[in-house]
């Protein structure tokens, strides 16, 4: 099982035993994360978490997605999740997404996750570009992407679906020679 870590944080695949912690984290964050991600709602339940964890395991086996729980270094406290997905095999790029439970926001976990996942994408998965797509208005996520060294490229019209409607989104990118990537070495 692939694990990525810093001194303070651990990224590891979620396992079935993590389902109750995932439910608690999502419910805690329904007002913040739910504003930008429709699946994060107050009624998120055990079956939702179990299905997501099983989906992630299958996608990892198939090589189409690499999703991780974000934990404190000891691996017990679930802070959120992040992953690499939407791989473009021809042009060697993918998407990097993240969310953090409300009580864990602005404490360094998101920044660590972006750095760890970008390094993993470049060094282990052979990607040449990692995109971070942020819905317009999501200042916290946009700030995190910029702090991680992602370069803002454009505001794309109708780039994401948000609560069933097309919504503009910022397109940011990391490539191996960005300052964020050099600082990870």
PDB file of C-alpha atoms in Angstrom:
ATOM      1  CA  UNK A   1       0.000   0.000   0.000  1.00  0.00           C
ATOM      2  CA  UNK A   2       1.496   3.305  -1.102  1.00  0.00           C
ATOM      3  CA  UNK A   3       1.989   5.781   1.727  1.00  0.00           C
ATOM      4  CA  UNK A   4       3.290   9.320   1.387  1.00  0.00           C
ATOM      5  CA  UNK A   5       4.495  11.232   4.424  1.00  0.00           C
ATOM      6  CA  UNK A   6       6.043  14.308   5.930  1.00  0.00           C
ATOM      7  CA  UNK A   7       7.086  14.742   9.545  1.00  0.00           C
ATOM      8  CA  UNK A   8       3.551  15.936  10.409  1.00  0.00           C
ATOM      9  CA  UNK A   9       1.207  14.238   7.929  1.00  0.00           C
ATOM     10  CA  UNK A  10       0.554  10.863   6.333  1.00  0.00           C
ATOM     11  CA  UNK A  11      -1.313  10.167   3.110  1.00  0.00           C
ATOM     12  CA  UNK A  12      -2.513   6.599   2.784  1.00  0.00           C
ATOM     13  CA  UNK A  13      -5.346   4.858   0.978  1.00  0.00           C
ATOM     14  CA  UNK A  14      -8.559   4.698   2.966  1.00  0.00           C
ATOM     15  CA  UNK A  15      -9.533   1.234   4.198  1.00  0.00           C
ATOM     16  CA  UNK A  16     -12.970  -0.035   5.295  1.00  0.00           C
ATOM     17  CA  UNK A  17     -12.133   0.633   8.958  1.00  0.00           C
ATOM     18  CA  UNK A  18     -11.829   4.347   8.078  1.00  0.00           C
ATOM     19  CA  UNK A  19     -15.512   4.624   7.093  1.00  0.00           C
ATOM     20  CA  UNK A  20     -16.756   6.025  10.448  1.00  0.00           C
ATOM     21  CA  UNK A  21     -13.993   8.657  10.494  1.00  0.00           C
ATOM     22  CA  UNK A  22     -14.788   9.595   6.883  1.00  0.00           C
ATOM     23  CA  UNK A  23     -18.478  10.015   7.716  1.00  0.00           C
ATOM     24  CA  UNK A  24     -17.615  12.245  10.690  1.00  0.00           C
ATOM     25  CA  UNK A  25     -15.190  14.369   8.643  1.00  0.00           C
ATOM     26  CA  UNK A  26     -17.656  14.867   5.786  1.00  0.00           C
ATOM     27  CA  UNK A  27     -20.572  15.705   8.089  1.00  0.00           C
ATOM     28  CA  UNK A  28     -18.420  18.177  10.031  1.00  0.00           C
ATOM     29  CA  UNK A  29     -17.558  19.902   6.764  1.00  0.00           C
ATOM     30  CA  UNK A  30     -20.924  19.922   4.998  1.00  0.00           C
ATOM     31  CA  UNK A  31     -21.153  23.731   5.247  1.00  0.00           C
ATOM     32  CA  UNK A  32     -17.631  24.402   3.958  1.00  0.00           C
ATOM     33  CA  UNK A  33     -16.667  21.517   1.667  1.00  0.00           C
ATOM     34  CA  UNK A  34     -20.279  20.888   0.657  1.00  0.00           C
ATOM     35  CA  UNK A  35     -20.527  24.324  -0.870  1.00  0.00           C
ATOM     36  CA  UNK A  36     -18.002  23.195  -3.526  1.00  0.00           C
ATOM     37  CA  UNK A  37     -18.497  19.420  -3.626  1.00  0.00           C
ATOM     38  CA  UNK A  38     -22.056  18.148  -3.867  1.00  0.00           C
ATOM     39  CA  UNK A  39     -21.291  14.770  -2.302  1.00  0.00           C
ATOM     40  CA  UNK A  40     -20.264  16.445   0.992  1.00  0.00           C
ATOM     41  CA  UNK A  41     -23.616  16.876   2.751  1.00  0.00           C
ATOM     42  CA  UNK A  42     -24.994  16.518   6.261  1.00  0.00           C
ATOM     43  CA  UNK A  43     -26.734  13.230   5.400  1.00  0.00           C
ATOM     44  CA  UNK A  44     -23.488  11.552   4.204  1.00  0.00           C
ATOM     45  CA  UNK A  45     -23.634   8.100   5.748  1.00  0.00           C
ATOM     46  CA  UNK A  46     -21.835   4.825   6.271  1.00  0.00           C
ATOM     47  CA  UNK A  47     -22.952   3.354   2.950  1.00  0.00           C
ATOM     48  CA  UNK A  48     -21.630   6.462   1.131  1.00  0.00           C
ATOM     49  CA  UNK A  49     -18.252   6.107   2.838  1.00  0.00           C
ATOM     50  CA  UNK A  50     -18.050   2.356   2.251  1.00  0.00           C
ATOM     51  CA  UNK A  51     -18.918   2.774  -1.433  1.00  0.00           C
ATOM     52  CA  UNK A  52     -16.313   5.531  -1.845  1.00  0.00           C
ATOM     53  CA  UNK A  53     -13.591   3.480  -0.159  1.00  0.00           C
ATOM     54  CA  UNK A  54     -14.395   0.450  -2.345  1.00  0.00           C
ATOM     55  CA  UNK A  55     -14.462   2.653  -5.464  1.00  0.00           C
ATOM     56  CA  UNK A  56     -11.035   4.095  -4.573  1.00  0.00           C
ATOM     57  CA  UNK A  57      -9.548   0.624  -4.041  1.00  0.00           C
ATOM     58  CA  UNK A  58     -10.840  -0.574  -7.426  1.00  0.00           C
ATOM     59  CA  UNK A  59      -9.650   2.599  -9.197  1.00  0.00           C
ATOM     60  CA  UNK A  60      -6.204   2.223  -7.604  1.00  0.00           C
ATOM     61  CA  UNK A  61      -5.994  -1.413  -8.761  1.00  0.00           C
ATOM     62  CA  UNK A  62      -6.971  -0.318 -12.289  1.00  0.00           C
ATOM     63  CA  UNK A  63      -4.455   2.551 -12.236  1.00  0.00           C
ATOM     64  CA  UNK A  64      -7.076   5.204 -13.037  1.00  0.00           C
ATOM     65  CA  UNK A  65      -7.044   7.047  -9.728  1.00  0.00           C
ATOM     66  CA  UNK A  66      -4.802   7.341  -6.680  1.00  0.00           C
ATOM     67  CA  UNK A  67      -6.905   8.614  -3.761  1.00  0.00           C
ATOM     68  CA  UNK A  68      -5.576   9.027  -0.230  1.00  0.00           C
ATOM     69  CA  UNK A  69      -6.856   9.934   3.194  1.00  0.00           C
ATOM     70  CA  UNK A  70      -4.904  12.757   4.814  1.00  0.00           C
ATOM     71  CA  UNK A  71      -3.971  11.874   8.390  1.00  0.00           C
ATOM     72  CA  UNK A  72      -1.863  13.288  11.175  1.00  0.00           C
ATOM     73  CA  UNK A  73       1.564  11.627  11.175  1.00  0.00           C
ATOM     74  CA  UNK A  74       0.523   8.753  13.448  1.00  0.00           C
ATOM     75  CA  UNK A  75      -2.104   7.734  10.896  1.00  0.00           C
ATOM     76  CA  UNK A  76      -5.124   7.776  13.212  1.00  0.00           C
ATOM     77  CA  UNK A  77      -6.813  11.196  12.842  1.00  0.00           C
ATOM     78  CA  UNK A  78      -8.471  11.692   9.441  1.00  0.00           C
ATOM     79  CA  UNK A  79      -8.087  15.310   8.308  1.00  0.00           C
ATOM     80  CA  UNK A  80      -9.491  15.015   4.786  1.00  0.00           C
ATOM     81  CA  UNK A  81      -8.617  13.426   1.484  1.00  0.00           C
ATOM     82  CA  UNK A  82      -6.679  14.152  -1.688  1.00  0.00           C
ATOM     83  CA  UNK A  83      -5.911  12.340  -4.865  1.00  0.00           C
ATOM     84  CA  UNK A  84      -4.712  12.150  -8.417  1.00  0.00           C
ATOM     85  CA  UNK A  85      -7.271  11.279 -11.066  1.00  0.00           C
ATOM     86  CA  UNK A  86      -8.487  12.002 -14.598  1.00  0.00           C
ATOM     87  CA  UNK A  87      -5.231  10.771 -16.128  1.00  0.00           C
ATOM     88  CA  UNK A  88      -4.530  11.778 -19.717  1.00  0.00           C
ATOM     89  CA  UNK A  89      -2.281   8.914 -20.815  1.00  0.00           C
ATOM     90  CA  UNK A  90      -1.351  10.473 -24.177  1.00  0.00           C
ATOM     91  CA  UNK A  91      -0.139  13.803 -22.784  1.00  0.00           C
ATOM     92  CA  UNK A  92       0.966  12.596 -19.324  1.00  0.00           C
ATOM     93  CA  UNK A  93      -1.057  14.876 -17.086  1.00  0.00           C
ATOM     94  CA  UNK A  94      -3.649  14.425 -14.380  1.00  0.00           C
ATOM     95  CA  UNK A  95      -5.884  16.259 -11.952  1.00  0.00           C
ATOM     96  CA  UNK A  96      -5.046  16.809  -8.289  1.00  0.00           C
ATOM     97  CA  UNK A  97      -7.969  17.359  -5.935  1.00  0.00           C
ATOM     98  CA  UNK A  98      -8.245  17.842  -2.191  1.00  0.00           C
ATOM     99  CA  UNK A  99     -10.590  18.628   0.659  1.00  0.00           C
ATOM    100  CA  UNK A 100     -10.061  19.105   4.368  1.00  0.00           C
ATOM    101  CA  UNK A 101     -12.472  18.743   7.237  1.00  0.00           C
ATOM    102  CA  UNK A 102     -13.464  22.086   8.679  1.00  0.00           C
ATOM    103  CA  UNK A 103     -11.449  21.711  11.906  1.00  0.00           C
ATOM    104  CA  UNK A 104      -8.261  20.854   9.963  1.00  0.00           C
ATOM    105  CA  UNK A 105      -8.282  23.709   7.484  1.00  0.00           C
ATOM    106  CA  UNK A 106      -5.357  26.165   7.387  1.00  0.00           C
ATOM    107  CA  UNK A 107      -3.036  23.931   9.440  1.00  0.00           C
ATOM    108  CA  UNK A 108      -0.626  22.741   6.739  1.00  0.00           C
ATOM    109  CA  UNK A 109      -2.218  19.412   5.857  1.00  0.00           C
ATOM    110  CA  UNK A 110      -3.494  20.594   2.482  1.00  0.00           C
ATOM    111  CA  UNK A 111      -0.171  22.094   1.499  1.00  0.00           C
ATOM    112  CA  UNK A 112       1.647  18.909   2.501  1.00  0.00           C
ATOM    113  CA  UNK A 113      -0.847  16.827   0.508  1.00  0.00           C
ATOM    114  CA  UNK A 114      -0.409  18.900  -2.661  1.00  0.00           C
ATOM    115  CA  UNK A 115       3.381  18.698  -2.424  1.00  0.00           C
ATOM    116  CA  UNK A 116       3.390  14.953  -1.717  1.00  0.00           C
ATOM    117  CA  UNK A 117       0.936  14.154  -4.498  1.00  0.00           C
ATOM    118  CA  UNK A 118       2.709  16.329  -7.059  1.00  0.00           C
ATOM    119  CA  UNK A 119       5.998  14.598  -6.277  1.00  0.00           C
ATOM    120  CA  UNK A 120       4.290  11.202  -6.525  1.00  0.00           C
ATOM    121  CA  UNK A 121       2.741  12.163  -9.875  1.00  0.00           C
ATOM    122  CA  UNK A 122       6.059  13.295 -11.334  1.00  0.00           C
ATOM    123  CA  UNK A 123       8.457  10.759  -9.829  1.00  0.00           C
ATOM    124  CA  UNK A 124       6.367   7.591  -9.577  1.00  0.00           C
ATOM    125  CA  UNK A 125       3.579   7.995 -12.130  1.00  0.00           C
ATOM    126  CA  UNK A 126       5.542   9.677 -14.934  1.00  0.00           C
ATOM    127  CA  UNK A 127       3.299  12.731 -15.244  1.00  0.00           C
ATOM    128  CA  UNK A 128       4.597  15.938 -16.829  1.00  0.00           C
ATOM    129  CA  UNK A 129       1.791  18.174 -15.611  1.00  0.00           C
ATOM    130  CA  UNK A 130      -0.622  18.214 -12.685  1.00  0.00           C
ATOM    131  CA  UNK A 131      -3.735  20.365 -12.896  1.00  0.00           C
ATOM    132  CA  UNK A 132      -5.697  21.769  -9.991  1.00  0.00           C
ATOM    133  CA  UNK A 133      -9.201  22.896 -10.953  1.00  0.00           C
ATOM    134  CA  UNK A 134     -10.889  25.286  -8.498  1.00  0.00           C
ATOM    135  CA  UNK A 135     -14.472  26.501  -8.807  1.00  0.00           C
ATOM    136  CA  UNK A 136     -14.726  30.276  -9.066  1.00  0.00           C
ATOM    137  CA  UNK A 137     -15.448  31.686  -5.611  1.00  0.00           C
ATOM    138  CA  UNK A 138     -13.618  28.949  -3.679  1.00  0.00           C
ATOM    139  CA  UNK A 139     -11.024  31.306  -2.222  1.00  0.00           C
ATOM    140  CA  UNK A 140      -9.627  28.793   0.278  1.00  0.00           C
ATOM    141  CA  UNK A 141      -8.865  26.150  -2.341  1.00  0.00           C
ATOM    142  CA  UNK A 142      -7.500  28.724  -4.775  1.00  0.00           C
ATOM    143  CA  UNK A 143      -5.240  30.128  -2.055  1.00  0.00           C
ATOM    144  CA  UNK A 144      -3.926  26.674  -1.207  1.00  0.00           C
ATOM    145  CA  UNK A 145      -3.138  25.888  -4.846  1.00  0.00           C
ATOM    146  CA  UNK A 146      -1.259  29.169  -5.224  1.00  0.00           C
ATOM    147  CA  UNK A 147       0.599  28.673  -1.931  1.00  0.00           C
ATOM    148  CA  UNK A 148       1.684  25.248  -3.201  1.00  0.00           C
ATOM    149  CA  UNK A 149       3.284  26.936  -6.204  1.00  0.00           C
ATOM    150  CA  UNK A 150       0.621  26.156  -8.800  1.00  0.00           C
ATOM    151  CA  UNK A 151       0.584  28.629 -11.677  1.00  0.00           C
ATOM    152  CA  UNK A 152      -2.787  30.173 -12.499  1.00  0.00           C
ATOM    153  CA  UNK A 153      -3.421  29.744 -16.220  1.00  0.00           C
ATOM    154  CA  UNK A 154      -7.012  30.840 -16.773  1.00  0.00           C
ATOM    155  CA  UNK A 155     -10.567  31.079 -15.587  1.00  0.00           C
ATOM    156  CA  UNK A 156     -12.363  28.541 -17.784  1.00  0.00           C
ATOM    157  CA  UNK A 157     -16.059  28.976 -18.516  1.00  0.00           C
ATOM    158  CA  UNK A 158     -18.379  26.073 -17.624  1.00  0.00           C
ATOM    159  CA  UNK A 159     -15.357  24.019 -16.481  1.00  0.00           C
ATOM    160  CA  UNK A 160     -17.030  22.152 -13.591  1.00  0.00           C
ATOM    161  CA  UNK A 161     -20.487  21.002 -12.577  1.00  0.00           C
ATOM    162  CA  UNK A 162     -21.462  22.508  -9.248  1.00  0.00           C
ATOM    163  CA  UNK A 163     -24.735  21.289  -7.745  1.00  0.00           C
ATOM    164  CA  UNK A 164     -25.965  20.251 -11.177  1.00  0.00           C
ATOM    165  CA  UNK A 165     -25.071  23.427 -13.048  1.00  0.00           C
ATOM    166  CA  UNK A 166     -22.040  24.434 -15.129  1.00  0.00           C
ATOM    167  CA  UNK A 167     -19.727  26.767 -13.265  1.00  0.00           C
ATOM    168  CA  UNK A 168     -16.505  28.572 -14.191  1.00  0.00           C
ATOM    169  CA  UNK A 169     -13.300  27.308 -12.620  1.00  0.00           C
ATOM    170  CA  UNK A 170      -9.702  28.381 -12.302  1.00  0.00           C
ATOM    171  CA  UNK A 171      -7.160  26.127 -14.009  1.00  0.00           C
ATOM    172  CA  UNK A 172      -3.809  25.996 -12.242  1.00  0.00           C
ATOM    173  CA  UNK A 173      -0.855  23.754 -12.957  1.00  0.00           C
ATOM    174  CA  UNK A 174       2.255  22.305 -11.438  1.00  0.00           C
ATOM    175  CA  UNK A 175       5.070  21.039 -13.624  1.00  0.00           C
ATOM    176  CA  UNK A 176       8.375  19.546 -12.475  1.00  0.00           C
ATOM    177  CA  UNK A 177      10.307  22.795 -12.835  1.00  0.00           C
ATOM    178  CA  UNK A 178       7.915  24.944 -10.743  1.00  0.00           C
ATOM    179  CA  UNK A 179       9.294  26.460  -7.514  1.00  0.00           C
ATOM    180  CA  UNK A 180       7.013  24.190  -5.478  1.00  0.00           C
ATOM    181  CA  UNK A 181       8.514  21.100  -7.099  1.00  0.00           C
ATOM    182  CA  UNK A 182      12.110  22.302  -6.589  1.00  0.00           C
ATOM    183  CA  UNK A 183      11.417  23.015  -2.900  1.00  0.00           C
ATOM    184  CA  UNK A 184      10.292  19.408  -2.411  1.00  0.00           C
ATOM    185  CA  UNK A 185      13.686  17.997  -3.356  1.00  0.00           C
TER     186      UNK A 185
END
